[in-house]
Amino acid sequence: MLALGLLLLVPALMWTGQSIMLKCAGQPIRWRISSSGLSKRLKSINRIITNGSLAAVLVAYPLLKGENFLGYYARLFPLGRAPLQALHGFAAVAIYLALLYLGWMLTDNIRFSIRHRPADIAARLAVIPFSAILGSTIEELMFRAVVLASLLDSFSTPVAVIMGAIIFAAAHYVRRVKRYWTFPGHIALGLLLCVCFACTRTLWLPLGVHAGGIFMIMGARPLMRYVGPPWLVGASIFPYAGIAGIAGLSTLTINLWMLYRVAS
């Protein structure tokens, strides 16, 4: 399939770029994708290569299908009342995560504490809206507008959603990461986002859901400390990785599926 073939080019280009950077730094080439050991300058160049690879796939996919680039993505962002789905998705995730944090706080699984200078906290909080919008937009364009849309053209909706969720989760482990036990949480998150797209066939709802999750998690990280067991509360960077988070994601997935399935 075209989308999967293009997606597989991304890690290949990432590895090629990394290898060039390692050679420039006088280090041996390694198979695992990781920028560890590179200077800040080379890491920045490596990041540009990665983002350039993603952008190339987003541009190439509609063109190789014989469609207009702007026209293809514009169809996934219809106007009218559709943009309200993004606000709904954002609010739904914010409420779910707020309730999750409240439950963990009342059971002493997380503790709020100021661990940074006020100026540092303000600087971190100031960039969160931009990070939420940018991060969610890039991933939704890649994994829903390209990958899942292609899968939905070739398979039944349930099969496409499951495949899309697995691909989305696996992509987060292409690079070397600190934790691999979080994979089921990424599967659950992928199912939520894929169901949102499959129900609406637009990017508004999954984009709002995704941005809401990034916004809440990044906003809470500087202000809380996780003391509960990881199997329950996950990790600060990904609270959905624990049992409670996966249960919350599953419940939200069912809620949104019932609402937008009926609406559609």
Phi, psi and omega in degrees: 000145185300311184297316181293322177298317178294321180296322180292339177292333184298306178297329178295317178290324177298317181292321178296314178298318178298318181298320178296318179295320179295320178297319178297329180272000181073025181251156179289150177289139178235152182285324183287135179281112180198135181267010181298140179091349178274153177290166180300321180295314180292326176297321179295318179295319179297322178293322178296320178298317179298310180295324177295324178295317178297316180297321180298320179294317181297325179284319187289325188302303180295326181295319179290339175276356180082022181249160175288135184301306182293322181296321182298310183284333178296326179297334182274356177234061180295155181263203185082230180271350183302319180300339178296338177298327178295318178295321178296315179297317179300312182295321181298314180294319180299318180293314181299314181292323178298318178294322178296312178298320180297315179298319179292325179292317181292334179261010177061037174265341170225151179228132178279133180203146177268110184251000181227164177295147180307321180295322179292319179296317180298320180295319179293317182293329183294329183269353185299314179302320180292318179296320180296315181292313183294310182298314181292322181295314180298313183290323180290322176298317183287307192270339176255308184292331181254296188293304184292322178301320178293318179296322180293335177284340187248338185229169173295159184301312180301318180294316181297319180296315180295315179297318179298321180293319180294317179297317178301314180294314183298326182297335180283357181240015175293316174281160174293131180234164181284329186231136175247346180288352179279358184305315178302325177296322177291327175298313181298319178294318178299319178298317179301310184292322179291321177297319178301317180288318182297327181284324186256336185057026171227170181266354186299309184294307179298328178295316178295318178298313182296313180296322179297320179294314179298315182301312183291316183292314180293326179290329182275332186305314182288351189245002182217158179233129180276124178240349179281169181293140181303327181297339180262311188257357181072221180229159185301325180282342183208079182293347178285355185285337180278173182300317181296318180294318179296320177297319178296316178299317181296317179296316179296321178300314179296316180302310182291324178297315180296319182292309185276338173293317178293319182296325181282000000 
